[in-house]
Amino acid sequence: MIFYEGPSQLDGSDIVGIITTNSRNIKTGPVLQSWILNATKPPTEENSDLGICGNCPIKSACYVTKFQAPLNVYKTYKKGGYKQLNKRRLRNQILRLGAYGDPAAIPVSVWKDLTKYTVEHIGYTHQWKTCDPEFKTLCQASTESIALTKEAHKLGWKTFRIKDQTEEIQKNEVLCLNESKGYTCQQCGLCNGTKANITITVHGAKYKINNFKLTQTKNTIGATNGNN
């Protein structure tokens, strides 16, 4: 179901927002998944993510495999396989803002309208320094260090911090309930921007974990040199 076609709020490029049902995602459970895609370029094409992921610092460690679900959604869209959204389909559902792509690429007013119909929503944004502040009521600020997490807190955000295996959970954080208790996002619902500060241990393919650690190191060096 198509819920948005228009300019990216990140760079003005043409993007599309699509909601799919019947998710088989083991971590989230069967919640509605929203996909934010470049409307003219497949997600596997170089730089096709500029308008949907912006300046995300961990693209090289992203958990999303572009040639799988995002590419399939894009191909179906280009074939005319999706209808315009009937908002009644959202009732009594949980909506995930951004199964692929950053929610801040789409106007916050669009998301606020959608979440009037859903029973709950979950989401994260890496654009928390620059996006519309109203996203604080919809998304967690996605962070990769304690320093960034503290900065986001000062700006009024609830956070979702990715940590490496050696880092401790902070006193004001809750370990992701999928990691600690095996709950799905459908069962939990804490990542809605207003309930709690969450942390999760980086996971996935080994090379992505290594890329995440490299990103952490670069950010630390940049902050030390005054470049962040």
Coordinates of N, CA and C in Angstrom, one line a residue:
M1 N 0.9 -1.2 0.0 CA 0.0 0.0 0.0 C 0.9 1.2 0.0
I2 N 0.6 2.1 -0.9 CA 1.4 3.4 -1.0 C 0.8 4.4 -0.1
F3 N 1.6 5.0 0.7 CA 1.1 6.1 1.6 C 1.8 7.4 1.4
Y4 N 2.9 7.4 0.6 CA 3.5 8.7 0.3 C 4.3 8.6 -1.0
E5 N 4.1 9.6 -1.9 CA 4.9 9.8 -3.1 C 5.2 11.3 -3.2
G6 N 6.5 11.6 -3.1 CA 6.8 13.0 -3.1 C 8.3 13.3 -2.9
P7 N 8.7 14.5 -2.5 CA 10.1 14.8 -2.3 C 10.6 14.3 -1.0
S8 N 11.8 13.9 -0.9 CA 12.5 13.6 0.3 C 12.7 14.8 1.1
Q9 N 12.5 14.7 2.4 CA 12.8 15.8 3.3 C 14.3 16.0 3.6
L10 N 15.0 15.0 3.1 CA 16.5 15.0 3.3 C 17.2 15.7 2.2
D11 N 16.8 15.4 0.9 CA 17.5 16.0 -0.2 C 16.7 16.4 -1.4
G12 N 15.3 16.3 -1.3 CA 14.4 16.7 -2.3 C 14.2 15.7 -3.4
S13 N 14.9 14.6 -3.4 CA 14.7 13.6 -4.4 C 13.4 12.9 -4.3
D14 N 12.9 12.2 -5.4 CA 11.6 11.6 -5.5 C 11.7 10.3 -4.7
I15 N 10.8 10.1 -3.7 CA 10.8 8.9 -2.9 C 9.4 8.4 -2.8
V16 N 9.3 7.2 -2.3 CA 7.9 6.6 -2.1 C 7.9 5.9 -0.7
G17 N 6.8 5.9 -0.1 CA 6.6 5.2 1.2 C 5.5 4.1 0.9
I18 N 5.9 2.9 1.3 CA 5.0 1.7 1.1 C 4.9 0.9 2.3
I19 N 3.7 0.5 2.6 CA 3.4 -0.4 3.8 C 3.1 -1.8 3.3
T20 N 3.7 -2.8 3.9 CA 3.4 -4.2 3.6 C 2.9 -4.9 4.8
T21 N 2.2 -5.9 4.6 CA 1.5 -6.7 5.6 C 2.1 -8.1 5.7
N22 N 1.7 -8.9 6.6 CA 2.1 -10.3 6.7 C 3.6 -10.5 6.8
S23 N 4.2 -9.6 7.7 CA 5.7 -9.7 7.8 C 6.1 -11.0 8.5
R24 N 7.2 -11.6 8.0 CA 7.8 -12.8 8.6 C 9.1 -12.4 9.4
N25 N 9.3 -11.2 9.7 CA 10.4 -10.7 10.5 C 10.4 -11.3 11.9
I26 N 11.3 -12.1 12.2 CA 11.3 -12.8 13.5 C 11.5 -11.9 14.7
K27 N 12.3 -10.8 14.5 CA 12.5 -9.9 15.6 C 11.3 -9.0 15.9
T28 N 10.7 -8.5 14.8 CA 9.6 -7.6 15.0 C 8.2 -8.3 15.2
G29 N 8.1 -9.5 14.7 CA 6.8 -10.1 14.7 C 6.0 -9.5 13.6
P30 N 4.7 -9.9 13.5 CA 3.8 -9.6 12.3 C 3.3 -8.2 12.4
V31 N 4.2 -7.2 12.5 CA 3.7 -5.8 12.5 C 3.7 -5.3 11.0
L32 N 3.0 -4.2 10.8 CA 3.0 -3.5 9.5 C 4.4 -2.9 9.3
Q33 N 5.0 -3.2 8.1 CA 6.3 -2.7 7.8 C 6.3 -1.6 6.8
S34 N 6.9 -0.5 7.0 CA 6.9 0.6 6.1 C 8.3 0.7 5.4
W35 N 8.3 0.9 4.1 CA 9.5 0.9 3.3 C 9.6 2.3 2.7
I36 N 10.8 2.9 2.8 CA 11.0 4.2 2.3 C 12.1 4.1 1.2
L37 N 11.7 4.3 0.0 CA 12.5 4.0 -1.2 C 12.7 5.1 -2.1
N38 N 13.8 5.2 -2.8 CA 14.0 6.1 -3.9 C 13.0 5.6 -5.0
A39 N 12.2 6.5 -5.5 CA 11.1 6.2 -6.5 C 11.6 5.9 -7.9
T40 N 12.8 6.2 -8.2 CA 13.3 6.0 -9.6 C 14.6 5.1 -9.7
K41 N 15.2 4.8 -8.5 CA 16.4 4.0 -8.6 C 16.2 2.8 -7.6
P42 N 16.6 1.6 -8.1 CA 16.6 0.5 -7.2 C 17.5 0.6 -6.0
P43 N 17.2 0.1 -4.8 CA 18.0 0.2 -3.6 C 19.4 -0.3 -3.8
T44 N 19.7 -1.1 -4.8 CA 21.0 -1.7 -5.0 C 21.9 -0.8 -5.8
E45 N 21.3 0.3 -6.4 CA 22.1 1.2 -7.2 C 22.9 2.2 -6.2
E46 N 24.1 2.5 -6.6 CA 24.9 3.3 -5.8 C 24.3 4.7 -5.6
N47 N 24.4 5.2 -4.4 CA 23.8 6.5 -3.9 C 22.3 6.6 -4.0
S48 N 21.6 5.5 -4.2 CA 20.2 5.5 -4.2 C 19.6 5.8 -2.9
D49 N 20.4 5.7 -1.8 CA 19.9 5.8 -0.5 C 20.1 7.2 0.1
L50 N 20.7 8.1 -0.7 CA 21.0 9.5 -0.1 C 19.7 10.2 0.3
G51 N 18.6 10.0 -0.4 CA 17.4 10.7 -0.1 C 16.5 10.0 1.0
I52 N 16.9 8.8 1.3 CA 16.1 8.0 2.3 C 16.9 7.7 3.6
C53 N 18.2 7.7 3.5 CA 19.0 7.4 4.7 C 19.8 8.6 5.1
G54 N 20.0 9.6 4.2 CA 20.7 10.8 4.6 C 22.1 10.6 5.0
N55 N 22.5 11.2 6.2 CA 23.9 11.1 6.7 C 24.0 10.0 7.7
C56 N 23.2 8.9 7.6 CA 23.4 7.8 8.6 C 24.8 7.4 8.7
P57 N 25.4 7.4 9.9 CA 26.8 7.1 10.1 C 27.2 5.6 10.0
I58 N 26.1 4.7 10.0 CA 26.5 3.3 10.0 C 25.9 2.5 8.8
K59 N 25.9 3.2 7.7 CA 25.4 2.5 6.5 C 26.2 1.2 6.2
S60 N 27.5 1.3 6.4 CA 28.3 0.1 6.2 C 28.0 -1.1 7.1
A61 N 27.3 -0.8 8.2 CA 27.0 -1.8 9.2 C 25.5 -2.1 9.2
C62 N 24.7 -1.5 8.3 CA 23.3 -1.6 8.3 C 22.8 -3.1 8.3
Y63 N 21.8 -3.4 9.1 CA 21.3 -4.7 9.2 C 20.5 -5.1 7.9
V64 N 20.0 -4.1 7.1 CA 19.2 -4.4 6.0 C 20.0 -4.9 4.8
T65 N 19.6 -6.0 4.2 CA 20.2 -6.5 3.0 C 19.4 -6.0 1.8
K66 N 20.0 -5.0 1.1 CA 19.2 -4.3 0.1 C 18.7 -5.1 -1.1
F67 N 19.4 -6.2 -1.4 CA 19.0 -7.0 -2.6 C 17.9 -8.0 -2.2
Q68 N 17.5 -8.0 -1.0 CA 16.4 -8.9 -0.6 C 15.1 -8.1 -0.5
A69 N 14.5 -7.9 0.6 CA 13.2 -7.3 0.8 C 13.1 -5.9 0.1
P70 N 14.1 -4.9 0.3 CA 13.9 -3.6 -0.3 C 13.8 -3.7 -1.8
L71 N 14.7 -4.5 -2.4 CA 14.6 -4.6 -3.9 C 13.3 -5.3 -4.4
N72 N 12.8 -6.2 -3.6 CA 11.6 -6.9 -4.0 C 10.4 -5.9 -3.9
V73 N 10.4 -5.1 -2.9 CA 9.3 -4.0 -2.7 C 9.4 -3.0 -3.9
Y74 N 10.7 -2.6 -4.2 CA 10.9 -1.6 -5.3 C 10.4 -2.2 -6.6
K75 N 10.7 -3.4 -6.9 CA 10.3 -4.1 -8.2 C 8.8 -4.2 -8.3
T76 N 8.2 -4.5 -7.1 CA 6.7 -4.6 -7.1 C 6.1 -3.3 -7.3
Y77 N 6.7 -2.3 -6.7 CA 6.2 -0.9 -6.9 C 6.3 -0.4 -8.4
K78 N 7.4 -0.7 -9.0 CA 7.6 -0.3 -10.4 C 6.7 -1.0 -11.4
K79 N 6.2 -2.2 -10.9 CA 5.3 -3.0 -11.8 C 3.8 -2.6 -11.5
G80 N 3.6 -1.6 -10.6 CA 2.3 -1.2 -10.3 C 1.6 -2.2 -9.4
G81 N 2.3 -2.9 -8.6 CA 1.7 -3.9 -7.7 C 1.1 -3.5 -6.4
Y82 N 1.2 -2.2 -6.1 CA 0.7 -1.6 -4.8 C -0.4 -0.6 -5.1
K83 N -1.5 -0.7 -4.3 CA -2.5 0.2 -4.4 C -2.3 1.4 -3.4
Q84 N -3.0 2.4 -3.5 CA -3.0 3.5 -2.5 C -3.5 3.0 -1.2
L85 N -3.0 3.5 -0.1 CA -3.3 3.1 1.2 C -4.8 3.4 1.6
N86 N -5.5 2.4 2.1 CA -6.8 2.6 2.7 C -6.5 2.6 4.2
K87 N -6.6 3.8 4.9 CA -6.1 3.9 6.2 C -6.9 3.0 7.2
R88 N -8.0 2.5 6.8 CA -8.8 1.6 7.7 C -8.0 0.3 7.9
R89 N -7.1 0.0 7.0 CA -6.3 -1.2 7.1 C -5.3 -1.1 8.3
L90 N -5.1 0.1 8.8 CA -4.2 0.3 9.9 C -4.8 0.1 11.3
R91 N -6.1 0.0 11.3 CA -6.7 -0.1 12.6 C -6.3 -1.3 13.4
N92 N -6.1 -1.2 14.7 CA -5.7 -2.3 15.5 C -4.4 -3.0 15.1
Q93 N -3.5 -2.2 14.4 CA -2.2 -2.7 13.9 C -1.1 -1.9 14.6
I94 N 0.1 -2.5 14.6 CA 1.3 -1.8 15.0 C 2.1 -1.5 13.8
L95 N 2.5 -0.3 13.6 CA 3.2 0.1 12.4 C 4.7 0.4 12.7
R96 N 5.6 -0.2 12.0 CA 7.0 0.0 12.1 C 7.4 1.1 11.1
L97 N 7.9 2.2 11.6 CA 8.3 3.4 10.8 C 9.7 3.1 10.3
G98 N 9.8 2.7 9.0 CA 11.1 2.5 8.4 C 11.7 1.2 8.6
A99 N 11.1 0.1 7.9 CA 11.8 -1.2 7.9 C 13.1 -1.0 7.0
Y100 N 13.0 -0.1 6.1 CA 14.2 0.4 5.3 C 14.0 1.9 5.1
G101 N 15.0 2.6 5.3 CA 14.9 4.1 5.1 C 14.6 4.8 6.4
D102 N 15.0 6.0 6.5 CA 14.8 6.8 7.7 C 13.4 7.5 7.7
P103 N 12.6 7.4 8.7 CA 11.3 8.0 8.8 C 11.4 9.5 8.5
A104 N 12.5 10.2 8.9 CA 12.6 11.6 8.7 C 12.6 12.0 7.2
A105 N 12.8 11.1 6.3 CA 12.7 11.4 4.9 C 11.3 11.8 4.4
I106 N 10.3 11.4 5.2 CA 8.9 11.7 4.9 C 8.4 12.7 5.9
P107 N 7.6 13.6 5.5 CA 7.1 14.7 6.4 C 6.5 14.0 7.7
V108 N 6.7 14.7 8.8 CA 6.2 14.1 10.1 C 4.7 14.2 10.1
S109 N 4.1 15.1 9.4 CA 2.6 15.2 9.3 C 2.0 13.9 8.7
V110 N 2.7 13.3 7.8 CA 2.2 12.0 7.2 C 2.2 10.9 8.2
W111 N 3.3 10.8 9.0 CA 3.4 9.8 10.0 C 2.4 10.0 11.1
K112 N 2.2 11.2 11.5 CA 1.2 11.5 12.6 C -0.2 11.2 12.2
D113 N -0.5 11.4 10.9 CA -1.8 11.0 10.4 C -2.0 9.5 10.4
L114 N -0.9 8.8 10.0 CA -1.0 7.3 10.0 C -1.2 6.7 11.4
T115 N -0.4 7.3 12.3 CA -0.5 6.7 13.7 C -1.7 7.1 14.4
K116 N -2.6 7.9 13.9 CA -3.9 8.2 14.5 C -4.7 6.9 14.4
Y117 N -4.4 6.1 13.4 CA -5.2 4.9 13.1 C -4.7 3.6 13.8
T118 N -3.3 3.6 14.0 CA -2.7 2.4 14.5 C -2.9 2.3 16.1
V119 N -2.7 1.2 16.6 CA -2.8 1.0 18.0 C -1.5 1.3 18.7
E120 N -0.4 1.2 17.9 CA 1.0 1.5 18.4 C 1.9 1.6 17.2
H121 N 3.1 2.2 17.4 CA 4.1 2.3 16.4 C 5.4 2.2 17.0
I122 N 6.4 1.9 16.2 CA 7.8 1.8 16.6 C 8.7 2.4 15.5
G123 N 9.8 3.0 15.9 CA 10.6 3.6 14.9 C 11.9 4.2 15.4
Y124 N 12.9 4.5 14.5 CA 14.1 5.1 14.9 C 14.6 6.1 13.8
T125 N 15.3 7.1 14.2 CA 15.8 8.0 13.2 C 17.3 8.4 13.5
H126 N 18.1 8.4 12.5 CA 19.5 8.9 12.7 C 19.6 10.4 12.4
Q127 N 18.4 11.0 12.0 CA 18.4 12.4 11.6 C 18.0 13.3 12.8
W128 N 18.2 12.8 14.0 CA 17.6 13.4 15.2 C 18.2 14.8 15.5
K129 N 19.4 15.1 14.9 CA 20.0 16.4 15.1 C 19.3 17.5 14.3
T130 N 18.8 17.1 13.1 CA 18.3 18.0 12.1 C 16.8 17.9 11.7
C131 N 16.2 16.8 12.1 CA 14.8 16.6 11.6 C 13.8 17.4 12.4
D132 N 12.6 17.4 12.0 CA 11.5 18.1 12.7 C 11.4 17.5 14.1
P133 N 11.5 18.4 15.1 CA 11.4 18.0 16.5 C 10.2 17.1 16.9
E134 N 9.1 17.2 16.1 CA 7.9 16.5 16.4 C 8.2 15.0 16.2
F135 N 9.2 14.6 15.6 CA 9.6 13.2 15.5 C 9.9 12.6 16.9
K136 N 10.1 13.4 17.8 CA 10.4 12.9 19.2 C 9.2 12.1 19.7
T137 N 8.0 12.4 19.3 CA 6.8 11.7 19.7 C 6.6 10.4 18.9
L138 N 7.4 10.1 17.9 CA 7.2 9.0 17.1 C 8.4 8.0 17.0
C139 N 9.6 8.5 17.2 CA 10.8 7.7 17.0 C 11.8 7.8 18.1
Q140 N 12.6 6.8 18.3 CA 13.8 6.9 19.1 C 14.9 7.6 18.3
A141 N 15.8 8.3 19.0 CA 17.0 8.8 18.3 C 18.0 7.6 18.3
S142 N 18.4 7.3 17.1 CA 19.3 6.1 17.0 C 20.8 6.6 17.2
T143 N 21.5 6.0 18.1 CA 22.8 6.5 18.5 C 23.8 5.3 18.5
E144 N 25.1 5.7 18.5 CA 26.1 4.6 18.4 C 27.1 4.8 19.5
S145 N 26.9 5.7 20.4 CA 27.9 5.9 21.5 C 27.2 6.5 22.7
I146 N 27.8 6.5 23.9 CA 27.3 7.1 25.1 C 27.3 8.6 24.9
A147 N 28.3 9.1 24.3 CA 28.4 10.6 24.1 C 27.2 11.1 23.3
L148 N 26.9 10.4 22.2 CA 25.8 10.8 21.3 C 24.5 10.6 22.0
T149 N 24.4 9.6 22.8 CA 23.2 9.3 23.5 C 22.9 10.4 24.5
K150 N 23.9 10.9 25.2 CA 23.7 12.0 26.2 C 23.3 13.2 25.4
E151 N 23.9 13.5 24.3 CA 23.5 14.6 23.5 C 22.1 14.6 23.1
A152 N 21.6 13.4 22.6 CA 20.2 13.3 22.2 C 19.3 13.5 23.4
H153 N 19.7 13.0 24.6 CA 18.9 13.2 25.8 C 18.7 14.7 26.1
K154 N 19.8 15.4 26.0 CA 19.7 16.9 26.2 C 18.7 17.6 25.3
L155 N 18.6 17.0 24.1 CA 17.6 17.6 23.1 C 16.2 17.1 23.3
G156 N 16.0 16.2 24.3 CA 14.7 15.7 24.6 C 14.3 14.4 24.0
W157 N 15.2 13.7 23.4 CA 14.9 12.4 22.7 C 15.0 11.2 23.7
K158 N 14.2 10.2 23.5 CA 14.4 8.9 23.9 C 15.3 8.2 22.9
T159 N 16.2 7.4 23.4 CA 17.2 6.8 22.5 C 17.2 5.3 22.3
F160 N 17.8 4.9 21.2 CA 18.0 3.5 20.9 C 19.5 3.4 20.5
R161 N 20.3 3.0 21.5 CA 21.8 3.0 21.4 C 22.2 1.6 21.0
I162 N 23.0 1.5 19.9 CA 23.7 0.3 19.5 C 25.1 0.3 20.3
K163 N 25.4 -0.8 20.9 CA 26.6 -0.9 21.7 C 27.4 -2.1 21.2
D164 N 28.7 -2.1 21.5 CA 29.5 -3.3 21.2 C 29.4 -4.2 22.4
Q165 N 30.0 -5.4 22.2 CA 29.8 -6.4 23.2 C 30.5 -6.1 24.6
T166 N 31.4 -5.1 24.6 CA 32.2 -4.8 25.8 C 31.5 -3.7 26.6
E167 N 30.6 -2.9 26.0 CA 30.0 -1.8 26.6 C 28.9 -2.2 27.6
E168 N 28.8 -1.5 28.7 CA 27.8 -1.7 29.7 C 26.5 -1.0 29.4
I169 N 25.4 -1.5 30.0 CA 24.1 -0.8 29.9 C 24.1 0.3 30.9
Q170 N 23.7 1.5 30.5 CA 23.7 2.6 31.4 C 22.5 2.6 32.3
K171 N 22.5 3.3 33.4 CA 21.5 3.2 34.5 C 20.1 3.6 33.9
N172 N 20.1 4.5 33.0 CA 18.8 5.0 32.5 C 18.4 4.3 31.2
E173 N 19.0 3.1 30.9 CA 18.7 2.3 29.7 C 18.1 1.0 30.0
V174 N 17.3 0.5 29.1 CA 16.8 -0.9 29.2 C 17.4 -1.7 28.0
L175 N 17.9 -2.9 28.3 CA 18.3 -3.7 27.2 C 17.2 -4.2 26.4
C176 N 17.3 -4.1 25.1 CA 16.2 -4.5 24.2 C 15.6 -5.8 24.6
L177 N 14.3 -5.9 24.8 CA 13.7 -7.1 25.3 C 13.7 -8.2 24.3
N178 N 14.1 -8.0 23.1 CA 14.3 -9.1 22.2 C 15.6 -9.8 22.5
E179 N 16.6 -9.0 22.9 CA 17.9 -9.6 23.3 C 17.8 -10.2 24.7
S180 N 17.1 -9.6 25.6 CA 17.1 -10.1 27.0 C 16.1 -11.1 27.3
K181 N 14.9 -11.1 26.6 CA 13.8 -12.0 26.9 C 13.2 -12.7 25.7
G182 N 13.7 -12.3 24.5 CA 13.2 -12.9 23.3 C 11.8 -12.4 22.8
Y183 N 11.4 -11.2 23.4 CA 10.2 -10.6 23.0 C 10.3 -10.1 21.6
T184 N 9.2 -10.1 20.8 CA 9.2 -9.4 19.5 C 8.8 -7.9 19.7
C185 N 9.0 -7.1 18.7 CA 8.6 -5.7 18.8 C 7.1 -5.6 19.0
Q186 N 6.4 -6.5 18.4 CA 4.9 -6.5 18.6 C 4.6 -6.7 20.0
Q187 N 5.3 -7.5 20.8 CA 5.0 -7.8 22.2 C 5.5 -6.7 23.1
C188 N 6.5 -6.0 22.6 CA 7.2 -5.0 23.5 C 6.6 -3.6 23.3
G189 N 6.9 -3.0 22.1 CA 6.4 -1.6 21.8 C 7.1 -0.5 22.6
L190 N 8.2 -0.7 23.2 CA 8.9 0.4 23.9 C 9.5 1.5 23.0
C191 N 9.8 1.1 21.8 CA 10.5 2.0 20.9 C 9.6 3.0 20.1
N192 N 8.7 3.7 20.8 CA 7.8 4.5 20.2 C 8.1 6.0 20.3
G193 N 9.3 6.3 20.9 CA 9.7 7.7 21.0 C 9.4 8.3 22.4
T194 N 8.6 7.7 23.2 CA 8.2 8.3 24.5 C 8.3 7.5 25.7
K195 N 8.7 6.2 25.6 CA 8.6 5.3 26.8 C 9.9 5.0 27.5
A196 N 11.0 4.7 26.8 CA 12.2 4.3 27.5 C 13.4 4.5 26.6
N197 N 14.6 4.5 27.2 CA 15.8 4.5 26.4 C 16.3 3.1 26.3
I198 N 16.5 2.7 25.1 CA 16.8 1.3 24.8 C 18.3 1.1 24.3
T199 N 18.9 0.0 24.7 CA 20.2 -0.3 24.1 C 20.2 -1.7 23.6
I200 N 21.0 -2.0 22.6 CA 21.0 -3.4 22.0 C 22.5 -3.6 21.6
T201 N 22.9 -4.9 21.8 CA 24.3 -5.2 21.3 C 24.3 -5.4 19.8
V202 N 25.3 -4.9 19.2 CA 25.4 -5.0 17.8 C 25.4 -6.4 17.4
H203 N 24.7 -6.8 16.3 CA 24.6 -8.2 15.9 C 24.5 -8.2 14.4
G204 N 24.5 -9.4 13.9 CA 24.4 -9.6 12.4 C 25.7 -10.3 11.9
A205 N 25.9 -10.1 10.6 CA 27.1 -10.7 9.9 C 28.4 -10.1 10.5
K206 N 29.4 -10.9 10.6 CA 30.6 -10.5 11.2 C 31.2 -9.2 10.6
Y207 N 31.2 -9.1 9.3 CA 31.7 -7.9 8.7 C 31.0 -6.7 9.0
K208 N 29.7 -6.8 9.3 CA 28.9 -5.6 9.7 C 29.2 -5.2 11.1
I209 N 29.4 -6.2 12.0 CA 29.8 -5.9 13.3 C 31.2 -5.2 13.3
N210 N 32.1 -5.7 12.5 CA 33.4 -5.1 12.4 C 33.3 -3.6 11.8
N211 N 32.4 -3.4 10.8 CA 32.2 -2.1 10.3 C 31.6 -1.2 11.3
F212 N 30.8 -1.7 12.2 CA 30.2 -0.9 13.2 C 31.3 -0.4 14.2
K213 N 32.2 -1.3 14.6 CA 33.3 -1.0 15.5 C 34.2 0.1 14.8
L214 N 34.4 0.0 13.5 CA 35.3 1.0 12.8 C 34.6 2.3 12.9
T215 N 33.3 2.3 12.7 CA 32.5 3.6 12.7 C 32.6 4.2 14.1
Q216 N 32.5 3.4 15.1 CA 32.6 3.9 16.5 C 34.0 4.6 16.7
T217 N 35.0 3.9 16.2 CA 36.4 4.4 16.4 C 36.5 5.8 15.6
K218 N 36.0 5.9 14.4 CA 36.1 7.1 13.6 C 35.4 8.2 14.3
N219 N 34.2 7.9 14.9 CA 33.4 8.9 15.6 C 34.1 9.4 16.8
T220 N 34.8 8.5 17.5 CA 35.5 8.9 18.7 C 36.7 9.8 18.3
I221 N 37.4 9.5 17.3 CA 38.5 10.3 16.8 C 38.0 11.7 16.3
G222 N 36.9 11.7 15.6 CA 36.3 12.9 15.1 C 35.9 13.8 16.3
A223 N 35.3 13.2 17.3 CA 34.9 14.0 18.5 C 36.1 14.6 19.2
T224 N 37.1 13.8 19.3 CA 38.4 14.2 20.0 C 39.0 15.4 19.2
N225 N 38.9 15.3 17.9 CA 39.6 16.4 17.1 C 38.6 17.6 16.8
G226 N 37.4 17.5 17.4 CA 36.4 18.6 17.3 C 35.7 18.6 15.9
N227 N 35.7 17.4 15.3 CA 35.1 17.3 13.9 C 33.6 16.9 14.0
N228 N 33.1 16.5 15.1 CA 31.8 16.0 15.2 C 30.9 17.0 15.9

